[in-house]
Short mmCIF file of C-alpha atoms in Angstrom, two decimals:
data_model
loop_
_atom_site.label_atom_id
_atom_site.label_comp_id
_atom_site.label_asym_id
_atom_site.label_seq_id
_atom_site.Cartn_x
_atom_site.Cartn_y
_atom_site.Cartn_z
CA MET A 722 107.07 -105.20 -108.21
CA ALA A 723 104.76 -102.23 -107.67
CA GLY A 724 101.12 -102.33 -108.64
CA PRO A 725 99.20 -99.84 -110.80
CA THR A 726 98.73 -96.17 -110.03
CA ALA A 727 95.22 -94.80 -110.36
CA SER A 728 94.77 -92.68 -113.47
CA ALA A 729 92.40 -89.81 -114.11
CA PRO A 730 88.87 -91.14 -114.52
CA GLN A 731 87.98 -92.39 -118.00
CA THR A 732 84.65 -92.83 -119.71
CA LEU A 733 83.50 -96.42 -120.18
CA LEU A 734 84.06 -96.03 -123.93
CA GLN A 735 87.65 -94.97 -123.30
CA VAL A 736 88.06 -98.07 -121.14
CA VAL A 737 86.98 -100.45 -123.89
CA GLN A 738 88.98 -98.55 -126.51
CA THR A 739 92.10 -99.12 -124.40
CA CYS A 740 91.63 -102.86 -124.90
CA ASP A 741 90.12 -103.04 -128.40
CA ASN A 742 92.54 -100.53 -129.87
CA PHE A 743 93.40 -101.65 -133.40
CA THR A 744 91.71 -102.17 -136.76
CA VAL A 745 93.03 -103.75 -139.93
CA ASP A 746 93.20 -101.33 -142.87
CA HIS A 747 95.08 -102.57 -145.91
CA ASN A 748 94.31 -99.34 -147.83
CA ASP A 749 95.88 -96.93 -145.35
CA PRO A 750 99.31 -95.99 -146.76
CA ALA A 751 100.45 -94.90 -143.29
CA ALA A 752 99.54 -98.20 -141.68
CA GLU A 753 102.09 -100.97 -141.17
CA PRO A 754 101.56 -103.53 -143.97
CA LEU A 755 100.29 -106.73 -142.39
CA VAL A 756 100.66 -109.89 -144.45
CA PRO A 757 98.02 -112.65 -144.36
CA TRP A 758 99.25 -115.99 -143.07
CA ARG A 759 97.36 -118.88 -144.64
CA LEU A 760 97.72 -122.65 -144.39
CA ALA A 761 98.87 -122.52 -148.00
CA ALA A 762 99.90 -119.49 -150.06
CA ASP A 763 96.78 -119.33 -152.20
CA LEU A 764 93.55 -117.43 -151.81
CA SER A 765 91.45 -120.58 -151.38
CA SER A 766 93.35 -121.51 -148.22
CA PRO A 767 91.99 -120.28 -144.88
CA ALA A 768 93.61 -117.24 -143.27
CA ILE A 769 94.97 -118.09 -139.84
CA GLY A 770 96.92 -114.98 -138.87
CA LEU A 771 98.44 -111.63 -139.80
CA LEU A 772 102.23 -111.21 -139.95
CA ARG A 773 104.28 -108.07 -139.40
CA PRO A 774 107.00 -107.31 -141.96
CA ALA A 775 109.81 -108.29 -139.56
CA ILE A 776 108.33 -111.77 -139.18
CA VAL A 777 107.88 -112.18 -142.94
CA ALA A 778 111.51 -111.17 -143.51
CA GLN A 779 112.68 -113.73 -140.96
CA LEU A 780 110.60 -116.48 -142.56
CA ARG A 781 112.26 -115.71 -145.91
CA GLU A 782 115.61 -116.07 -144.13
CA GLU A 783 114.46 -119.42 -142.72
CA ASN A 784 113.89 -120.66 -146.27
CA THR A 785 117.43 -119.76 -147.32
CA ARG A 786 118.77 -121.79 -144.40
CA ALA A 787 116.77 -124.86 -145.45
CA SER A 788 116.86 -124.49 -149.22
CA ASP A 789 116.57 -128.26 -149.71
CA SER A 790 113.22 -128.42 -147.94
CA PRO A 791 111.85 -124.95 -147.14
CA SER A 792 108.91 -124.66 -144.77
CA TRP A 793 107.43 -121.48 -146.17
CA GLU A 794 105.80 -120.42 -149.40
CA PHE A 795 105.30 -116.82 -150.56
CA ALA A 796 102.91 -115.66 -153.26
CA GLU A 797 101.33 -112.43 -154.49
CA HIS A 798 97.67 -112.07 -155.31
CA ALA A 799 96.55 -108.82 -156.96
CA GLY A 800 99.77 -107.21 -155.79
CA ARG A 801 99.38 -108.32 -152.17
CA LEU A 802 101.79 -110.73 -150.51
CA CYS A 803 100.60 -113.87 -148.76
CA VAL A 804 102.55 -116.44 -146.69
CA GLY A 805 101.70 -120.10 -146.21
CA PHE A 806 103.17 -123.41 -145.17
CA ALA A 807 105.09 -125.20 -147.91
CA PRO A 808 103.03 -127.80 -149.85
CA HIS A 809 104.72 -130.75 -148.13
CA LEU A 810 103.42 -129.64 -144.70
CA LYS A 811 99.93 -131.01 -145.19
CA THR A 812 99.06 -132.29 -141.73
CA SER A 813 98.51 -130.75 -138.31
CA LEU A 814 101.39 -132.81 -136.90
CA ALA A 815 103.81 -131.64 -139.60
CA ARG A 816 102.86 -127.99 -139.03
CA THR A 817 103.13 -128.41 -135.27
CA ARG A 818 106.64 -129.84 -135.61
CA VAL A 819 107.77 -126.93 -137.77
CA MET A 820 106.33 -124.31 -135.41
CA LYS A 821 107.77 -126.00 -132.35
CA GLU A 822 111.30 -126.13 -133.79
CA LEU A 823 111.10 -122.60 -135.16
CA CYS A 824 109.78 -120.91 -132.02
CA GLU A 825 112.15 -122.72 -129.69
CA ARG A 826 115.11 -121.83 -131.86
CA TRP A 827 114.07 -118.16 -132.05
CA ARG A 828 113.78 -118.17 -128.27
CA ASP A 829 117.26 -119.67 -127.86
CA GLU A 830 118.73 -117.21 -130.38
CA GLY A 831 117.30 -114.28 -128.45
CA ARG A 832 114.95 -113.11 -131.19
CA TRP A 833 111.94 -111.10 -130.03
CA ALA A 834 112.95 -111.65 -126.43
CA ASP A 835 110.24 -109.28 -125.17
CA VAL A 836 107.66 -111.68 -126.58
CA ILE A 837 109.20 -115.19 -126.55
CA GLY A 838 112.30 -114.81 -124.42
CA PRO A 839 112.89 -117.20 -121.50
CA ARG A 840 110.95 -114.97 -119.08
CA LYS A 841 107.98 -114.76 -121.44
CA TRP A 842 107.99 -118.40 -122.58
CA ARG A 843 104.91 -120.25 -121.26
CA ASP A 844 105.69 -123.83 -122.31
CA GLU A 845 101.99 -124.22 -123.13
CA MET A 846 100.58 -125.13 -126.54
CA TYR A 847 97.67 -123.19 -127.99
CA PRO A 848 95.47 -124.38 -130.84
CA VAL A 849 95.23 -122.64 -134.19
CA PHE A 850 92.02 -123.17 -136.17
CA ARG A 851 91.20 -122.84 -139.83
CA ASN A 852 88.17 -120.74 -138.92
CA PRO A 853 88.88 -118.71 -135.77
CA PHE A 854 85.12 -118.47 -135.12
CA GLY A 855 84.52 -122.20 -135.71
CA ALA A 856 84.54 -125.35 -133.62
CA HIS A 857 87.16 -126.04 -130.97
CA ASP A 858 87.92 -129.57 -132.15
CA ALA A 859 91.63 -129.92 -131.27
CA PRO A 860 92.52 -133.48 -130.24
CA THR A 861 92.96 -134.16 -126.56
CA ALA A 862 96.41 -133.67 -125.10
CA GLU A 863 96.78 -137.45 -124.79
CA ALA A 864 95.90 -137.98 -128.43
CA GLN A 865 98.32 -135.28 -129.56
CA LEU A 866 101.12 -136.79 -127.47
CA ALA A 867 100.47 -140.23 -128.90
CA GLN A 868 100.55 -138.79 -132.41
CA LEU A 869 103.89 -137.09 -131.75
CA LEU A 870 105.40 -140.24 -130.24
CA ASP A 871 104.15 -142.41 -133.08
CA GLN A 872 105.28 -139.85 -135.67
CA ASP A 873 101.85 -140.38 -137.18
CA ASP A 874 101.62 -138.14 -140.26
CA ALA A 875 98.23 -139.43 -141.35
CA ALA A 876 96.14 -137.00 -143.32
CA ASP A 877 94.02 -134.53 -141.37
CA ASP A 878 90.37 -135.44 -140.90
CA GLY A 879 89.10 -132.18 -142.37
CA GLY A 880 88.15 -130.65 -139.02
CA ASN A 881 88.70 -127.07 -137.93
CA TYR A 882 91.93 -127.76 -135.99
CA ALA A 883 95.02 -126.85 -138.04
CA PHE A 884 97.99 -127.21 -135.62
CA MET A 885 99.26 -126.01 -132.24
CA MET A 886 102.03 -123.66 -131.18
CA GLU A 887 103.66 -122.11 -128.13
CA ARG A 888 101.34 -119.71 -126.36
CA ALA A 889 103.83 -116.83 -126.12
CA ALA A 890 104.58 -117.00 -129.87
CA CYS A 891 100.97 -116.55 -130.88
CA ALA A 892 101.47 -112.78 -130.63
CA LEU A 893 104.28 -112.88 -133.19
CA PHE A 894 102.14 -114.71 -135.73
CA GLY A 895 98.94 -112.73 -135.28
CA VAL A 896 96.70 -115.71 -134.60
CA VAL A 897 93.49 -115.66 -132.56
CA THR A 898 93.86 -116.91 -128.99
CA TYR A 899 91.09 -118.07 -126.70
CA GLY A 900 90.30 -117.92 -123.00
CA VAL A 901 87.62 -118.30 -120.37
CA HIS A 902 86.37 -115.75 -117.84
CA MET A 903 83.91 -116.20 -115.03
CA SER A 904 82.24 -113.65 -112.76
CA VAL A 905 81.43 -115.05 -109.31
CA TYR A 906 78.85 -112.83 -107.63
CA GLU A 907 76.11 -112.44 -105.04
CA ALA A 908 72.80 -110.54 -105.37
CA ASP A 909 69.95 -110.08 -102.91
CA GLU A 910 66.56 -111.29 -104.06
CA ASP A 911 64.76 -108.18 -102.82
CA ALA A 912 67.34 -105.70 -104.11
CA PRO A 913 67.94 -106.17 -107.87
CA ARG A 914 70.84 -103.71 -107.98
CA SER A 915 72.69 -105.15 -104.98
CA CYS A 916 75.26 -107.09 -106.96
CA ARG A 917 78.58 -107.85 -105.27
CA MET A 918 81.37 -109.53 -107.20
CA TRP A 919 84.47 -111.42 -106.08
CA VAL A 920 87.51 -109.59 -107.40
CA PRO A 921 91.08 -110.92 -107.22
CA MET A 922 94.26 -108.89 -107.13
CA ARG A 923 96.88 -110.32 -109.47
CA ALA A 924 100.16 -111.26 -107.85
CA ARG A 925 102.73 -108.46 -107.95
CA THR A 926 105.26 -111.02 -109.19
CA LYS A 927 103.34 -111.77 -112.39
CA GLN A 928 105.03 -110.88 -115.68
CA THR A 929 101.90 -109.19 -117.02
CA TRP A 930 99.60 -106.74 -115.24
CA PRO A 931 101.14 -107.23 -111.76
CA GLY A 932 98.97 -105.94 -108.93
CA TYR A 933 95.96 -105.16 -111.15
CA PHE A 934 92.44 -106.31 -110.35
CA ASP A 935 91.03 -109.13 -112.42
CA ASN A 936 87.96 -111.22 -113.13
CA SER A 937 86.96 -113.80 -110.51
CA VAL A 938 88.37 -116.60 -112.68
CA ALA A 939 90.26 -116.24 -115.95
CA GLY A 940 92.68 -118.25 -118.04
CA GLY A 941 93.65 -119.41 -121.49
CA ILE A 942 92.33 -122.48 -123.35
CA PRO A 943 95.27 -124.82 -124.11
CA SER A 944 95.27 -127.10 -127.08
CA GLY A 945 93.28 -130.27 -126.50
CA LEU A 946 91.23 -129.02 -123.55
CA GLY A 947 87.60 -128.07 -124.02
CA ILE A 948 86.15 -124.68 -123.20
CA PHE A 949 84.21 -125.71 -120.10
CA GLU A 950 86.97 -128.06 -118.94
CA SER A 951 89.37 -125.13 -119.11
CA LEU A 952 87.03 -123.18 -116.88
CA VAL A 953 86.86 -126.04 -114.35
CA LYS A 954 90.67 -126.26 -114.30
CA GLU A 955 91.20 -122.51 -113.90
CA SER A 956 88.52 -122.25 -111.21
CA MET A 957 90.43 -124.64 -108.96
CA GLU A 958 93.94 -123.39 -109.81
CA GLU A 959 93.18 -119.68 -109.41
CA ALA A 960 90.26 -119.55 -106.98
CA SER A 961 90.06 -122.93 -105.13
CA LEU A 962 86.49 -123.42 -106.40
CA GLU A 963 85.58 -127.09 -106.28
CA GLU A 964 84.71 -128.91 -109.47
CA ASP A 965 81.17 -129.84 -108.44
CA ILE A 966 80.36 -126.18 -107.64
CA VAL A 967 81.53 -125.02 -111.08
CA ARG A 968 79.82 -127.85 -112.98
CA GLU A 969 76.51 -127.27 -111.25
CA HIS A 970 76.35 -123.49 -111.06
CA ALA A 971 78.51 -121.95 -113.81
CA ARG A 972 76.46 -120.72 -116.77
CA PRO A 973 77.77 -119.87 -120.25
CA VAL A 974 76.54 -116.39 -121.15
CA GLY A 975 78.36 -115.46 -124.38
CA THR A 976 81.70 -114.22 -125.65
CA ILE A 977 83.68 -111.03 -125.95
CA SER A 978 86.32 -110.40 -128.60
CA TYR A 979 88.85 -107.64 -129.16
CA PHE A 980 92.20 -106.80 -130.74
CA TYR A 981 94.72 -105.51 -128.20
CA ARG A 982 97.98 -104.00 -129.40
CA HIS A 983 100.45 -103.12 -126.65
CA VAL A 984 103.35 -100.82 -127.52
CA CYS A 985 106.51 -101.68 -125.63
CA ALA A 986 108.47 -98.83 -124.11
CA THR A 987 111.53 -99.28 -126.33
CA LEU A 988 112.52 -100.75 -129.65
CA VAL A 989 116.05 -102.15 -129.65
CA ILE A 990 117.86 -103.43 -132.72
CA THR A 991 121.05 -105.36 -132.20
CA ALA A 992 123.45 -106.88 -134.71
CA GLY A 993 124.32 -110.51 -134.17
CA ALA A 994 126.09 -113.27 -136.03
CA ASP A 995 122.93 -114.07 -137.94
CA GLY A 996 122.02 -110.50 -138.76
CA LEU A 997 119.67 -108.09 -137.07
CA CYS A 998 117.82 -109.19 -133.99
CA ILE A 999 114.84 -106.96 -133.18
CA LEU A 1000 113.74 -106.80 -129.56
CA GLY A 1001 110.87 -105.00 -127.87
CA LEU A 1002 108.39 -105.28 -130.75
CA LEU A 1003 104.72 -104.58 -130.45
CA ARG A 1004 102.80 -107.33 -128.71
CA ASP A 1005 99.65 -107.97 -130.70
CA GLY A 1006 96.67 -110.17 -129.93
CA PHE A 1007 93.41 -111.17 -131.54
CA ASN A 1008 91.49 -112.39 -128.52
CA ARG A 1009 88.25 -114.26 -128.05
CA ARG A 1010 87.00 -114.98 -124.54
CA TYR A 1011 84.17 -117.32 -123.51
CA VAL A 1012 82.23 -115.76 -120.66
CA PHE A 1013 80.53 -117.53 -117.72
CA ASP A 1014 78.60 -116.37 -114.67
CA LEU A 1015 78.37 -118.13 -111.31
CA ARG A 1016 75.88 -116.69 -108.84
CA THR A 1017 75.90 -117.85 -105.22
CA PRO A 1018 72.46 -119.44 -104.89
CA PRO A 1019 70.17 -117.87 -102.26
CA GLY A 1020 70.23 -119.94 -99.10
CA ALA A 1021 73.38 -121.85 -100.09
CA ASP A 1022 76.39 -122.42 -97.88
CA LYS A 1023 78.32 -119.32 -98.95
CA SER A 1024 81.61 -120.67 -97.69
CA ARG A 1025 81.76 -123.09 -100.64
CA PHE A 1026 81.38 -120.20 -103.09
CA ILE A 1027 84.13 -117.98 -101.66
CA PRO A 1028 87.16 -117.95 -103.99
CA LYS A 1029 90.56 -118.26 -102.33
CA PRO A 1030 94.07 -118.05 -103.80
CA LEU A 1031 95.65 -121.41 -104.53
CA ASP A 1032 98.55 -120.83 -106.87
CA ASP A 1033 101.01 -117.93 -106.99
CA GLU A 1034 98.99 -115.91 -109.55
CA VAL A 1035 96.51 -114.26 -107.15
CA GLU A 1036 97.32 -112.37 -103.93
CA SER A 1037 93.81 -111.97 -102.51
CA PHE A 1038 90.07 -111.75 -103.24
CA GLU A 1039 87.60 -109.02 -102.26
CA LEU A 1040 83.81 -109.07 -102.40
CA LEU A 1041 83.02 -105.62 -103.84
CA PRO A 1042 79.81 -103.83 -104.78
CA LEU A 1043 79.52 -103.26 -108.50
CA GLU A 1044 79.62 -99.48 -108.05
CA GLU A 1045 83.08 -99.73 -106.42
CA ILE A 1046 84.31 -102.03 -109.19
CA VAL A 1047 83.22 -99.56 -111.88
CA GLN A 1048 85.10 -96.73 -110.17
CA ARG A 1049 88.27 -98.82 -110.05
CA ILE A 1050 87.79 -99.71 -113.72
CA ARG A 1051 87.43 -96.04 -114.67
CA HIS A 1052 90.65 -95.20 -112.82
CA GLY A 1053 92.64 -97.87 -114.73
CA LEU A 1054 93.14 -100.31 -111.86
CA PHE A 1055 91.71 -103.35 -113.67
CA LYS A 1056 93.43 -105.52 -116.28
CA ALA A 1057 92.20 -104.19 -119.63
CA ASN A 1058 90.33 -107.23 -120.95
CA THR A 1059 88.81 -107.93 -117.52
CA ALA A 1060 87.13 -104.54 -117.66
CA LEU A 1061 85.38 -105.64 -120.85
CA VAL A 1062 84.10 -108.82 -119.20
CA ILE A 1063 82.67 -106.82 -116.29
CA LEU A 1064 81.05 -104.27 -118.61
CA ASP A 1065 79.53 -107.16 -120.57
CA PHE A 1066 78.15 -108.48 -117.26
CA MET A 1067 76.67 -105.07 -116.52
CA VAL A 1068 74.92 -104.96 -119.90
CA ARG A 1069 73.48 -108.44 -119.51
CA GLN A 1070 72.29 -107.78 -115.97
CA GLY A 1071 70.73 -104.40 -116.81
CA TYR A 1072 73.18 -102.28 -114.84
CA LEU A 1073 74.33 -100.52 -118.02
CA THR A 1074 71.53 -99.40 -120.33
CA PRO A 1075 71.21 -97.27 -123.48
CA ASP A 1076 69.19 -94.73 -121.50
CA ASP A 1077 71.98 -93.92 -119.03
CA GLU A 1078 75.08 -94.58 -121.18
CA PRO A 1079 75.44 -92.35 -124.29
CA ASP A 1080 78.20 -94.57 -125.74
CA TYR A 1081 76.21 -97.80 -125.27
CA HIS A 1082 76.31 -98.91 -128.91
CA ASP A 1083 79.99 -98.15 -129.41
CA ILE A 1084 80.85 -99.99 -126.19
CA LEU A 1085 79.05 -103.13 -127.37
CA THR A 1086 80.65 -102.92 -130.82
CA HIS A 1087 84.16 -102.82 -129.33
CA MET A 1088 83.40 -105.85 -127.15
CA HIS A 1089 82.20 -108.04 -130.01
CA THR A 1090 84.55 -107.45 -132.93
CA ARG A 1091 85.33 -109.91 -135.73
CA PHE A 1092 88.89 -108.55 -136.06
CA ASP A 1093 88.14 -107.36 -139.67
CA TYR A 1094 88.63 -111.04 -140.49
CA GLU A 1095 86.80 -110.79 -143.81
CA ILE A 1096 89.63 -108.66 -145.26
CA TRP A 1097 92.55 -110.76 -143.97
#
């Protein structure tokens, strides 16, 4: 598969607007009506996602198929529809079971194949939290497996964790997903603006962003794995960085957040035995990324800090000066969210300042959105 073609140069604001490219506006008559998804269909229940009309219609159809014990509840509040789990689905395990069965069946039926079809399916569970900005308190993978095997439907402990679901399907249900990014770099002590960063090229066989440049280390946070533990895992899998190096030298430096809506090239509607099957829908994503830096210490054995491909997701690494990285970003050669991580690095390190960047405030605003969550 071919890699990207350089585009005409963009401003840095245009770069971040490419990634954070959607806002929620329930009062815009021209906007697609997004329906809040709550744990229960009442206003006191926490909002966990936003649903497109096609998904809401399919959930109504699911209830007609299981009329004896429907999984979904629909209610209107001040003329606005809301969707929630049925009252009998009161525990994280019960919700997880419903979502697992539903998403696997939709995959097998060929629904939304551009999002959850066999080629897109990740077979990886992501956590969903009551408060998307709250604690990551999902049980460990071992505890979740034991709960599933024991069919333990004990009441939830009141934590932030609500349930888990297939990673690919998170886009269909408009939930917030989480990831880790780390910039591995070198800088000379006597030259403050001498930063050089390790940049990987994504494998040209990857389903998403093939051949684009990326952050030194990046990956999702699966359900049951902590934020820093996810970074340790991804650092070895993607960059061959040893665990002791990451634990000793990686530093948490903040977060970025953005809403990325990708429009597929085509929208195909086919008629099947069970009615309309809509393929090629928009792929939406509320994204929050935890950001880390790892600087090669002066005088250290640099060979231990050189990232190298280990799995089939990365083709190669280059050590590039920051100026060269910025030029490639402006020409559209970097994965969209990676560009935000690098711009955040530049702000924190003083390479991007309000004196030399007229769009400084707007750039920062786009990199630290709250997804309009207060109006979900």
